Tab-separated table of C-alpha atoms and ligand atoms in Angstrom:
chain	number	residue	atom	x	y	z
E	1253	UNK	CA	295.669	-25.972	148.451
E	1254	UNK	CA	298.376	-23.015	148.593
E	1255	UNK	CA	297.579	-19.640	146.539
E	1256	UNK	CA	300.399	-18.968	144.099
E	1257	UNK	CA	302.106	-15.589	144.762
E	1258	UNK	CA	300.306	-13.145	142.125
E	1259	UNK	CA	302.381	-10.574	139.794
E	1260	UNK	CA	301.338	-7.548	140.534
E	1261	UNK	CA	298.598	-5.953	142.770
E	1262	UNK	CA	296.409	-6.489	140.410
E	1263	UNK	CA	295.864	-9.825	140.011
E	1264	UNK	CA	296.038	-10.123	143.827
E	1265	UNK	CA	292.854	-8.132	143.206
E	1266	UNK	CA	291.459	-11.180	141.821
E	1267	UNK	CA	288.262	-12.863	142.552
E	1268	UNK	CA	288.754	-13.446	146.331
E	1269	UNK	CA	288.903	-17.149	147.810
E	1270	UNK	CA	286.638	-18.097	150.565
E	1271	UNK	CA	287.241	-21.538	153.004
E	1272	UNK	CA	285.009	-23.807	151.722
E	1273	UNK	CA	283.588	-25.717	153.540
E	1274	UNK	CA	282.790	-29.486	152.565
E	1275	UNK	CA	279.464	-31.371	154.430
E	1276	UNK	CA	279.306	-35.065	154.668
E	1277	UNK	CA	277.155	-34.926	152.230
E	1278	UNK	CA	279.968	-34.152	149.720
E	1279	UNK	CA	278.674	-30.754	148.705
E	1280	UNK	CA	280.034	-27.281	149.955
E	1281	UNK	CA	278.548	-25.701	152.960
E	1282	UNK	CA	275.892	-22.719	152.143
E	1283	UNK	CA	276.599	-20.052	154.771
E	1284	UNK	CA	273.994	-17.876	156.359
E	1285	UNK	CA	276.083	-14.817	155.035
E	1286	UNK	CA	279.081	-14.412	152.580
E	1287	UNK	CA	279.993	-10.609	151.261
E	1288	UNK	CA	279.595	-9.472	147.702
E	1289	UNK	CA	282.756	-8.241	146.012
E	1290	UNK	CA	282.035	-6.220	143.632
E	1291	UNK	CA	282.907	-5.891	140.328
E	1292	UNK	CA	285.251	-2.848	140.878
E	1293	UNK	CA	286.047	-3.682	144.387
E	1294	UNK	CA	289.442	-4.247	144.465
E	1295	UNK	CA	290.611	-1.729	141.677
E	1296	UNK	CA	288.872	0.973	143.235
E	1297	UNK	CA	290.949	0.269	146.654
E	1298	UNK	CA	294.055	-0.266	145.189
E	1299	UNK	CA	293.488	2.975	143.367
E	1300	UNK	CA	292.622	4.846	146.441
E	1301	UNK	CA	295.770	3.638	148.234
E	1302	UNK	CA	297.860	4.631	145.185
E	1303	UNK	CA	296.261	7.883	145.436
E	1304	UNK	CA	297.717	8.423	148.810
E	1305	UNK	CA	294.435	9.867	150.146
E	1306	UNK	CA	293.712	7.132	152.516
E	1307	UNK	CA	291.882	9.694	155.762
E	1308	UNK	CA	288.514	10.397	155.784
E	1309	UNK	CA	286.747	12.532	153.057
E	1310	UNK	CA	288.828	12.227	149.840
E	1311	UNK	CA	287.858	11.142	146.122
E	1312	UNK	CA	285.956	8.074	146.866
E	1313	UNK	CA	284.376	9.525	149.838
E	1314	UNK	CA	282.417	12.249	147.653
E	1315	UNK	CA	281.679	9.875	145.290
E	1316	UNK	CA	279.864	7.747	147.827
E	1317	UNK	CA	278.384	10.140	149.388
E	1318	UNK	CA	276.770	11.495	146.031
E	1319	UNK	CA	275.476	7.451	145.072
E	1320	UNK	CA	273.984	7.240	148.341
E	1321	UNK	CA	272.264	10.339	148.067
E	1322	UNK	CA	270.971	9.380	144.747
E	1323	UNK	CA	269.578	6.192	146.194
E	1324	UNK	CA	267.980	7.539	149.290
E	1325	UNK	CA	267.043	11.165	148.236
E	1326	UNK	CA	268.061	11.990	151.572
E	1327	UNK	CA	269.260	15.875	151.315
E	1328	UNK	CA	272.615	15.055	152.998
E	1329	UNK	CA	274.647	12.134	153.437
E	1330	UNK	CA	277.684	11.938	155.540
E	1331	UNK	CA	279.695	8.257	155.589
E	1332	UNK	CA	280.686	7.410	159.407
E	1333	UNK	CA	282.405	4.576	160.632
E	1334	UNK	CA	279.423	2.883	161.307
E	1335	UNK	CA	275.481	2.924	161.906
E	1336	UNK	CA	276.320	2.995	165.599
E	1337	UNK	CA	278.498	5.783	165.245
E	1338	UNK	CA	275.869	7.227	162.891
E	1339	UNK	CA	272.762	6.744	165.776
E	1340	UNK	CA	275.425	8.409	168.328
E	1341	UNK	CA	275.893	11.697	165.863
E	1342	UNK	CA	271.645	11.487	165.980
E	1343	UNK	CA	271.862	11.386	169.916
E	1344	UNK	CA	274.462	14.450	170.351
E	1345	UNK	CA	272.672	16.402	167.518
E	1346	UNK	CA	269.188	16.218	169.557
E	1347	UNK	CA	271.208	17.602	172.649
E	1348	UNK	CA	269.735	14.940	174.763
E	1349	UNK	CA	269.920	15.610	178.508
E	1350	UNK	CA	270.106	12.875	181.303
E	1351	UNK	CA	266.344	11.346	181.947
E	1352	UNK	CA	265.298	12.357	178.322
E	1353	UNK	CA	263.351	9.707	176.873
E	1354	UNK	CA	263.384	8.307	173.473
E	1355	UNK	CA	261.071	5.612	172.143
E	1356	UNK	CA	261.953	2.643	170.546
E	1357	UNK	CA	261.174	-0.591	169.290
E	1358	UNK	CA	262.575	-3.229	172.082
E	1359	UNK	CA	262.986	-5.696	168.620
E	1360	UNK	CA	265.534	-4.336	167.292
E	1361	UNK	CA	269.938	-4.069	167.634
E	1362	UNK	CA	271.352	-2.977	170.863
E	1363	UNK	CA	273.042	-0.201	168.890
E	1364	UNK	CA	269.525	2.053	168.452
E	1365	UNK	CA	269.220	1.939	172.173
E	1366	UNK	CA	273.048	2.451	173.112
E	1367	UNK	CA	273.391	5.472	171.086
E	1368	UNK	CA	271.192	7.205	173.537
E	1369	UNK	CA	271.799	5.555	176.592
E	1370	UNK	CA	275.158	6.500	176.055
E	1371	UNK	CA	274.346	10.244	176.242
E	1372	UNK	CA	272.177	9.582	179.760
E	1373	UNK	CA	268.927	9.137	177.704
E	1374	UNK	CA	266.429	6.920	178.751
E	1375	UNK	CA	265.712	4.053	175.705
E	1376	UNK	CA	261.437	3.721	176.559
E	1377	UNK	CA	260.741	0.341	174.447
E	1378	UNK	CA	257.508	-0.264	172.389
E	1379	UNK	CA	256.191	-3.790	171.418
E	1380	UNK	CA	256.325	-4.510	167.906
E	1381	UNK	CA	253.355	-5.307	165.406
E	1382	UNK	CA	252.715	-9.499	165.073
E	1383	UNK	CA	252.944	-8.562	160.991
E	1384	UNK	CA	255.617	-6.762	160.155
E	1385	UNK	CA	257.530	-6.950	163.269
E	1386	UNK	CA	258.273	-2.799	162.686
E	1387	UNK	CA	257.144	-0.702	166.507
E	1388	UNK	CA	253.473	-1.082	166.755
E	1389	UNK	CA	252.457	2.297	165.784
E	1390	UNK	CA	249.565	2.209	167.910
E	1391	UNK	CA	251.468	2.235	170.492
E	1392	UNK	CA	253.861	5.490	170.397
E	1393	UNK	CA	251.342	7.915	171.463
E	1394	UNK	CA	250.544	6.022	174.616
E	1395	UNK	CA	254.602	6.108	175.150
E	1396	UNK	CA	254.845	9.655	175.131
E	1397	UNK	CA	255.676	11.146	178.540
E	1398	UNK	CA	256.787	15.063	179.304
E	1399	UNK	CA	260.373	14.241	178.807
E	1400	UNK	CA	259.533	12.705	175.581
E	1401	UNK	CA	262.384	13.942	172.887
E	1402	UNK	CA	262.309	11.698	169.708
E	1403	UNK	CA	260.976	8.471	168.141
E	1404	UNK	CA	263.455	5.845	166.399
E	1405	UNK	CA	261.929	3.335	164.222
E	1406	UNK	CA	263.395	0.615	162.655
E	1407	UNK	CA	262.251	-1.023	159.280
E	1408	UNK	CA	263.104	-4.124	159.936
E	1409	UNK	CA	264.139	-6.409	157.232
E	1410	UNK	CA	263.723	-3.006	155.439
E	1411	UNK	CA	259.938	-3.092	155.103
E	1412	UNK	CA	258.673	0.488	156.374
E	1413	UNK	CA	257.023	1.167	159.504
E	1414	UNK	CA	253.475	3.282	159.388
E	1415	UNK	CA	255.618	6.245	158.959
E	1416	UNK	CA	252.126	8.508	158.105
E	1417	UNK	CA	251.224	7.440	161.378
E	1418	UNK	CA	254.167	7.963	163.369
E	1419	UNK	CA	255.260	11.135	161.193
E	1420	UNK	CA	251.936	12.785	162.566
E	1421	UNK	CA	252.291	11.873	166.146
E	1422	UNK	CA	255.921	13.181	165.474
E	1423	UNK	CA	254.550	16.490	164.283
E	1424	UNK	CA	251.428	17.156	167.171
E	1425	UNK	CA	254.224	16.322	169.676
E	1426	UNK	CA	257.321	17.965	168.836
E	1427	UNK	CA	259.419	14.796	168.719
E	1428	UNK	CA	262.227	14.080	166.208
E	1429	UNK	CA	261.887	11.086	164.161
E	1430	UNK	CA	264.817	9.503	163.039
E	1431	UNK	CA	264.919	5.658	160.998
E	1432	UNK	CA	267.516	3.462	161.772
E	1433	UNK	CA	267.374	2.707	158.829
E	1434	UNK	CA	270.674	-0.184	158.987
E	1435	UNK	CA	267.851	-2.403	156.841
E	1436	UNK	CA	266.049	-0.496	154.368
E	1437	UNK	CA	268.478	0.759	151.597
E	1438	UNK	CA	266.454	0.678	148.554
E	1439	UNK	CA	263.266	0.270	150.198
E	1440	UNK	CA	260.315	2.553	149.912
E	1441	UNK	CA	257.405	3.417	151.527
E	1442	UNK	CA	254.343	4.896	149.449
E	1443	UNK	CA	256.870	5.590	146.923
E	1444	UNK	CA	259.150	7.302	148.956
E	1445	UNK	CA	262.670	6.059	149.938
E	1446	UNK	CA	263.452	5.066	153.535
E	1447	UNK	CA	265.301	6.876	155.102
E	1448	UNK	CA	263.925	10.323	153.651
E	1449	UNK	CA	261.373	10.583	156.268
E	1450	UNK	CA	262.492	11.288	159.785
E	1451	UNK	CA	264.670	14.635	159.969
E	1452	UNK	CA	267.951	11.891	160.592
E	1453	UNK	CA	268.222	8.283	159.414
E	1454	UNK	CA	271.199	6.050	159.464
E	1455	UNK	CA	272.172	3.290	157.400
E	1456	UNK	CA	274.923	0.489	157.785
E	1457	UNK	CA	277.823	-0.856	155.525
E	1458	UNK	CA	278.324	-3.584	157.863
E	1459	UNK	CA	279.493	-6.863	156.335
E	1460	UNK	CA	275.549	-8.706	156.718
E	1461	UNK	CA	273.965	-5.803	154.829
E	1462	UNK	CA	273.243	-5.582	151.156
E	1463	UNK	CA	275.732	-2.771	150.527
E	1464	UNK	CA	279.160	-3.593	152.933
E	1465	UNK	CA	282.571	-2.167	153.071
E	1466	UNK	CA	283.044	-4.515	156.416
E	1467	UNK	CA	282.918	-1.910	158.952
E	1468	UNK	CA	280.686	1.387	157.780
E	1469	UNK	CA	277.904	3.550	158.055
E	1470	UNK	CA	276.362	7.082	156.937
E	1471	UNK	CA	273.951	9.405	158.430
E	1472	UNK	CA	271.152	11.030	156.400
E	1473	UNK	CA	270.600	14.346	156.873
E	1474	UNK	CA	266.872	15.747	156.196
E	1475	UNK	CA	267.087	18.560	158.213
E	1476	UNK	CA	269.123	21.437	156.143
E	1477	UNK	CA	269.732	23.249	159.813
E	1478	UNK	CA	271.380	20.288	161.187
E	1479	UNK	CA	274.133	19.985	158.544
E	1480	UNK	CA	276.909	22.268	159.979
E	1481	UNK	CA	276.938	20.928	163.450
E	1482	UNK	CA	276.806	17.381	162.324
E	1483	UNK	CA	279.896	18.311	160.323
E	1484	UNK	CA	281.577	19.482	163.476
E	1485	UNK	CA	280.706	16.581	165.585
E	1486	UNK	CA	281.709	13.708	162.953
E	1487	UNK	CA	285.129	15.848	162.522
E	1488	UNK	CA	286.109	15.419	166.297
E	1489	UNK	CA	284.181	18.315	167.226
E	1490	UNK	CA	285.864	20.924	165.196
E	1491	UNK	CA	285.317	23.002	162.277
E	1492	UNK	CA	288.482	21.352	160.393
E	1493	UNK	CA	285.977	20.842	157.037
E	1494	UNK	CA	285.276	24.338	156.757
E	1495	UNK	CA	289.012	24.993	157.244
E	1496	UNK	CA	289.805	22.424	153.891
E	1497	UNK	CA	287.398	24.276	152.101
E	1498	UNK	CA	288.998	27.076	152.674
E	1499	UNK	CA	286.213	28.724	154.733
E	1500	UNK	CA	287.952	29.434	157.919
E	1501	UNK	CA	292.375	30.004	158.295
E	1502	UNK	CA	292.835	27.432	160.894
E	1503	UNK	CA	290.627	24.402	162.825
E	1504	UNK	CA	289.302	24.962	166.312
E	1505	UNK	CA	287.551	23.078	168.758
E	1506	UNK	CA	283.999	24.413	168.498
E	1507	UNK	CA	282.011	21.657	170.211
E	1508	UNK	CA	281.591	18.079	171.437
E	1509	UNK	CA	282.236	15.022	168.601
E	1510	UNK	CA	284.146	12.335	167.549
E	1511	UNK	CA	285.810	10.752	164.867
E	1512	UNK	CA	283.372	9.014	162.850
E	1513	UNK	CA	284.680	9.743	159.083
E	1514	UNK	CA	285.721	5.972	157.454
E	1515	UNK	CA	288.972	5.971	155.592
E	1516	UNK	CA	288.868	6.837	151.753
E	1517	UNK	CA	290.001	3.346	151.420
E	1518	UNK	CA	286.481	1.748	152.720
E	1519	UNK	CA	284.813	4.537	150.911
E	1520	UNK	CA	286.269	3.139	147.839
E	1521	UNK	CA	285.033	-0.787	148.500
E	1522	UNK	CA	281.503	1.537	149.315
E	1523	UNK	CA	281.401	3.360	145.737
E	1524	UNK	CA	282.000	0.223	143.985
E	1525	UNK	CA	279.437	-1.836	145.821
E	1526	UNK	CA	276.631	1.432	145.723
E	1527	UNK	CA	277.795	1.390	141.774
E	1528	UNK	CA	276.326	-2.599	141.961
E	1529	UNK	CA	273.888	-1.953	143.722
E	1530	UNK	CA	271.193	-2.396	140.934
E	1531	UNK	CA	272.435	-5.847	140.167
E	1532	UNK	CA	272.831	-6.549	143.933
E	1533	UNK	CA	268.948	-5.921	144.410
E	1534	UNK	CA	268.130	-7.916	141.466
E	1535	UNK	CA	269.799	-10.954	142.501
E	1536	UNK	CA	268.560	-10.724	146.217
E	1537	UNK	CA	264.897	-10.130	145.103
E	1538	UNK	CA	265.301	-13.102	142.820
E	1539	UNK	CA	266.248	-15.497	145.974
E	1540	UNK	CA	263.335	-13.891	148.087
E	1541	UNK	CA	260.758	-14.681	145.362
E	1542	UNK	CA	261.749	-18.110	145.276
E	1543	UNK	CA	261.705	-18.642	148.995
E	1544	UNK	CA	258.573	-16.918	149.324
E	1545	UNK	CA	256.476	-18.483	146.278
E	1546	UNK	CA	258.436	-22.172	146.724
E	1547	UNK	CA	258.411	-22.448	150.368
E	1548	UNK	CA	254.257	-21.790	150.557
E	1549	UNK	CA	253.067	-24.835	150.835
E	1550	UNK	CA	255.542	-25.795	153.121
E	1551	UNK	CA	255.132	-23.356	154.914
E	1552	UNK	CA	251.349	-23.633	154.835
E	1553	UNK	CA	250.893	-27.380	156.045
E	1554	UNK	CA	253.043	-26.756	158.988
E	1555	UNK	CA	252.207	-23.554	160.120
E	1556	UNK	CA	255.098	-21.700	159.504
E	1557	UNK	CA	254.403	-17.858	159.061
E	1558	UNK	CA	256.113	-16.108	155.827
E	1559	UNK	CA	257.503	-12.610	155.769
E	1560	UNK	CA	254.137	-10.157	155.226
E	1561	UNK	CA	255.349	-6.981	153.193
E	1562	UNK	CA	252.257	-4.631	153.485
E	1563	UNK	CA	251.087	-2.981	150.125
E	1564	UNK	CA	252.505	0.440	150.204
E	1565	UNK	CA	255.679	-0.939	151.475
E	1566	UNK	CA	258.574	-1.959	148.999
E	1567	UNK	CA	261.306	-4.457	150.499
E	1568	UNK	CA	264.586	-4.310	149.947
E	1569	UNK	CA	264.886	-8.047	150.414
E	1570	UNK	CA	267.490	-7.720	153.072
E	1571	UNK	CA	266.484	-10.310	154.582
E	1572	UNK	CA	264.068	-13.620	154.669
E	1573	UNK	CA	262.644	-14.580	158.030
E	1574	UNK	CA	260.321	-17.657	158.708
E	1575	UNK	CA	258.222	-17.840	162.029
E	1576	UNK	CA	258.223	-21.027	163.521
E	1577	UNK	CA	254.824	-22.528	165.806
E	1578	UNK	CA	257.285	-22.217	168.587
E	1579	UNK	CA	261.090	-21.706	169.909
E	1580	UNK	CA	261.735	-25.755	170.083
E	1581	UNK	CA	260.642	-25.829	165.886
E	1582	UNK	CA	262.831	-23.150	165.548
E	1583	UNK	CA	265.607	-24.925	167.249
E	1584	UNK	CA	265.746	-27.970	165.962
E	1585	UNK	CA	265.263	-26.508	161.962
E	1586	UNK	CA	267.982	-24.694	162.709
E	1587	UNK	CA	270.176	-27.873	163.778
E	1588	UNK	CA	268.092	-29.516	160.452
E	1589	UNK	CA	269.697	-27.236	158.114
E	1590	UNK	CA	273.140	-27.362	160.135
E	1591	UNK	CA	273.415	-31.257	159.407
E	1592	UNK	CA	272.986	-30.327	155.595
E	1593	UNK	CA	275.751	-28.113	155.661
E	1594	UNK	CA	273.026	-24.849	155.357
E	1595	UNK	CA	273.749	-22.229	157.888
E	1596	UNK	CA	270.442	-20.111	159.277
E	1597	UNK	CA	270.038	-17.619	162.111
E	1598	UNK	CA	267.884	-16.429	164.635
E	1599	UNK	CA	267.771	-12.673	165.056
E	1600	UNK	CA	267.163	-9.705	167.856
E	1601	UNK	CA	266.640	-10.952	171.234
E	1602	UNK	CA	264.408	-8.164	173.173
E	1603	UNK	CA	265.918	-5.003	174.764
E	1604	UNK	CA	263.124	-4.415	176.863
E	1605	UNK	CA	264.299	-7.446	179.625
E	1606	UNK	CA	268.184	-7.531	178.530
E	1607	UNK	CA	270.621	-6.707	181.199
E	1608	UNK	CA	271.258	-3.411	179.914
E	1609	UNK	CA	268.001	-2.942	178.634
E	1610	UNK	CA	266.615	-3.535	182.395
E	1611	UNK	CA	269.752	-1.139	183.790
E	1612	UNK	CA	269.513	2.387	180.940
E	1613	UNK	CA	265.888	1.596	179.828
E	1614	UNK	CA	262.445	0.329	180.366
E	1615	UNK	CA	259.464	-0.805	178.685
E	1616	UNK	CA	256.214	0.756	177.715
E	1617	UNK	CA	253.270	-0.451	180.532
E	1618	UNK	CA	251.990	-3.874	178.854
E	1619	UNK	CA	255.538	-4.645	178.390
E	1620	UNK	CA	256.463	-6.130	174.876
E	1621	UNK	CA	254.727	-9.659	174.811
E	1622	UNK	CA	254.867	-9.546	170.813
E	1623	UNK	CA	258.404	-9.078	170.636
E	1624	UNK	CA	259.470	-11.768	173.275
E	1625	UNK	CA	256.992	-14.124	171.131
E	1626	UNK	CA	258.481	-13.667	167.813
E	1627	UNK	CA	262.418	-13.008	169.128
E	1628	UNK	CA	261.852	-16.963	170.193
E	1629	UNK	CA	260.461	-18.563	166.961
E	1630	UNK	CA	261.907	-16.385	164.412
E	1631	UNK	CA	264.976	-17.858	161.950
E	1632	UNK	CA	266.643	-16.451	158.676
E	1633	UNK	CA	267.428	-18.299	155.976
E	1634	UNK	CA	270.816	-17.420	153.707
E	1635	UNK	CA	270.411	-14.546	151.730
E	1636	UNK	CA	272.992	-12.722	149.721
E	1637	UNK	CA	274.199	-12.079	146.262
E	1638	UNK	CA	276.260	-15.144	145.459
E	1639	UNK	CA	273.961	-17.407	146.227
E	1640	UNK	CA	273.545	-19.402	143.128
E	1641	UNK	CA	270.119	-21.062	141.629
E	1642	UNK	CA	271.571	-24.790	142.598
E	1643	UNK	CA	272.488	-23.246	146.217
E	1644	UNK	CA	268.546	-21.656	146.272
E	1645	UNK	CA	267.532	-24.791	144.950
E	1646	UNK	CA	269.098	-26.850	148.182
E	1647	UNK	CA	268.062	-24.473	150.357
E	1648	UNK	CA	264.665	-25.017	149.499
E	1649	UNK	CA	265.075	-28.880	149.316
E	1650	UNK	CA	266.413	-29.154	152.646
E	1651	UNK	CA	263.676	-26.591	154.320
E	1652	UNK	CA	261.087	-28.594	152.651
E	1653	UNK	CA	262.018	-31.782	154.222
E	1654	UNK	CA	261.623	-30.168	157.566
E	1655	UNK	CA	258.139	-31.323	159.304
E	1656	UNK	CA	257.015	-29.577	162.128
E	1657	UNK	CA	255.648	-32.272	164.719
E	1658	UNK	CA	253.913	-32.013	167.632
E	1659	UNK	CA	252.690	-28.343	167.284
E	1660	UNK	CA	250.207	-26.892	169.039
E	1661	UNK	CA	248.718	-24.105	166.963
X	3156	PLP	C1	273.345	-3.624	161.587
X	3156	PLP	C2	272.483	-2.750	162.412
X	3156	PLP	C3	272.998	-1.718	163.193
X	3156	PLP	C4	274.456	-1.511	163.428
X	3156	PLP	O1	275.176	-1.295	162.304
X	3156	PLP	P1	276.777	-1.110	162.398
X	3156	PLP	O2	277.076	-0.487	161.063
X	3156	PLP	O3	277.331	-2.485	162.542
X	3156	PLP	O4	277.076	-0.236	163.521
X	3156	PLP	C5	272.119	-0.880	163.845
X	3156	PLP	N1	270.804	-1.051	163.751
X	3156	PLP	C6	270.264	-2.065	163.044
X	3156	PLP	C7	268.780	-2.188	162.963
X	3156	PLP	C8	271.093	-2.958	162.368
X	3156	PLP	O5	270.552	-3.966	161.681
């Protein structure tokens, strides 16, 4: 069917079209993932092109930067281009040397442990715990050599790790702690938001999280005396923000860096989406409830673990992961839901024994056994914002009529 050429920009800035997808069944595919447009999306970016302040840190930039703080109550935000770029700023703040360590979970994205490989750091990888699937706190201490520099955890699917835990071994060792925190926007921990704990977190505006502008990121700042280098570094290594603010007469090269500052225009998509964020939330948590309350049974009779959210942990419902008896289940409910048109996932494949995980990095003795368990069995159903009730409501149907035979737990 051909578009008809719109008017003006404006109605270009209508609601966007996506390919749909028709299944044999008649109905429209259900993707694993399709991005939220927001309700001022489009105006926002057409007004921040007409503004002719499309580099990094104009208008829309502040603005972002001040909803983000809001949400995470980190003391300073900075957008970057990315998480990744956002986990590299972390690596060059902490002035890692060649042969420094830094422990991680091995269940996680490549990104947490190429950030410091990058800088000649070695990535040491911790199993995760069977639960939550967060680092296994009980096992950082045991991790901790002499050339020890910093612990990264990851909330994954944006349910906290034991940060009292980890904060403490933190402390008594003189390690920074810094969250990649690319799933836990919104979430909290004993009350607190992630990504207020370690003394750096990141976060990611990448098109699968609940807040996107397509390619994005922002490091957190908790750490008041790490503000004016981090500056430096995300603006190619010079002082060229003091210089705008009229602090210094001209820009010089003052240290190592990159550019990591997004465009105002991708600031703008990220102030409209942070502005719906609270209506975001509410419609994800709505899906996750009925996955996790419909899908019990189910789940039950054919021993199929559900997410476990510990009690002093609030999710951001990022995402919703099912643990299948074994990697074969997991397989062939994937290629289930694929015949009814329903896309689902798998997720992290271990660092610990990938190529480059064997090459920059290595695991903790005892290896990660948990980790290559659960990377094998685990799946994700489709969960964003647009998902309707009817679209829930087949999801549910077709993961229902799913039997798992021939297990053997
Ligand atoms: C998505 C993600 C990243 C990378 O985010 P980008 O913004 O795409 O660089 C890093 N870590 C984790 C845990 C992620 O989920």
């Amino acid at each position: 069917m051909a578009r008809q050429t719109p008017a003006t920009p404006l109605e270009a800035a209508g609601p966007p079209s996506f390919t749909v997808v028709v299944t044999t069944t008649g109905l429209s595919a259900i993707p694993f993932n399709r991005p939220h447009v927001a309700r001022n999306e489009l105006n926002y970016i057409t007004e921040a092109v007409r503004n002719g302040f499309t580099c990094g840190d104009g208008p829309f930039t502040r603005r972002a930067t001040a909803l983000l703080e809001e949400i995470t109550q980190a003391g300073e935000a900075m957008l970057t281009t990315s998480c990744t770029h956002a986990l590299e700023m972390t690596a060059i703040l902490l002035d890692l040397r060649p042969g420094d360590e830094v422990i991680m979970p091995s269940f996680t994205f490549v990104s947490t442990a190429n950030a410091y490989a990058l800088r000649g750091a070695v990535p040491v990888f911790a199993d995760c715990r069977p639960d939550t699937l967060n680092i296994d706190e009980r096992l950082v201490e045991g991790a901790i050599t002499r050339r020890t520099r910093a612990v990264v955890v990851v909330h994954y699917a944006g349910v906290a790790c034991e940060m009292e835990t980890i904060g403490k071994i933190c402390e008594r060792y003189g390690l920074a702690l810094i969250e990649d925190n690319a799933h836990g926007l919104g979430g909290f921990y004993r009350g607190r938001p992630l990504g207020s704990f370690g003394e750096m977190a990141t976060q990611s505006f990448h098109e699968t999280k609940n807040v996107q502008c397509g390619e994005g990121g922002a490091l957190l700042l908790n750490d008041p005396g790490l503000v004016a280098r981090a500056e430096i570094i995300r603006e190619k290594g010079t002082d060229r923000s003091r210089f705008f603010r009229g602090q210094v007469d001209k820009y010089r090269w003052i240290d190592i860096g990159s550019s990591y500052l997004p465009s105002d225009v991708l600031a703008a998509m990220l102030v409209a989406q942070l502005e719906s964020f609270p209506s975001v939330q509410a419609r994800r948590h709505a899906i996750w409830s009925r996955y996790h309350e419909e899908l019990a049974g189910w789940a039950e009779e054919n021993g199929i673990r559900r997410p476990i959210v510990p009690d002093d942990c609030e999710h951001p419902a990022h995402l919703y992961h099912l643990l299948f008896p074994g990697l074969e289940h997991r397989q062939s409910f994937i290629a289930h839901l694929a015949e009814r048109g329903i896309g689902a996932a798998f997720h992290y494949q271990p660092l610990h024994n990938a190529p480059a995980g064997l090459l920059h990095g290595r695991a903790i003795p005892g290896g990660c056994p948990v980790t290559e368990d659960a990377a094998g069995r685990l799946v994700r159903l489709p969960l964003f914002a647009d998902l309707d009730e009817d679209d829930v409501t087949r999801v549910i149907d077709a993961v229902r009529a799913f039997e798992v035979t021939g297990r053997q737990r």
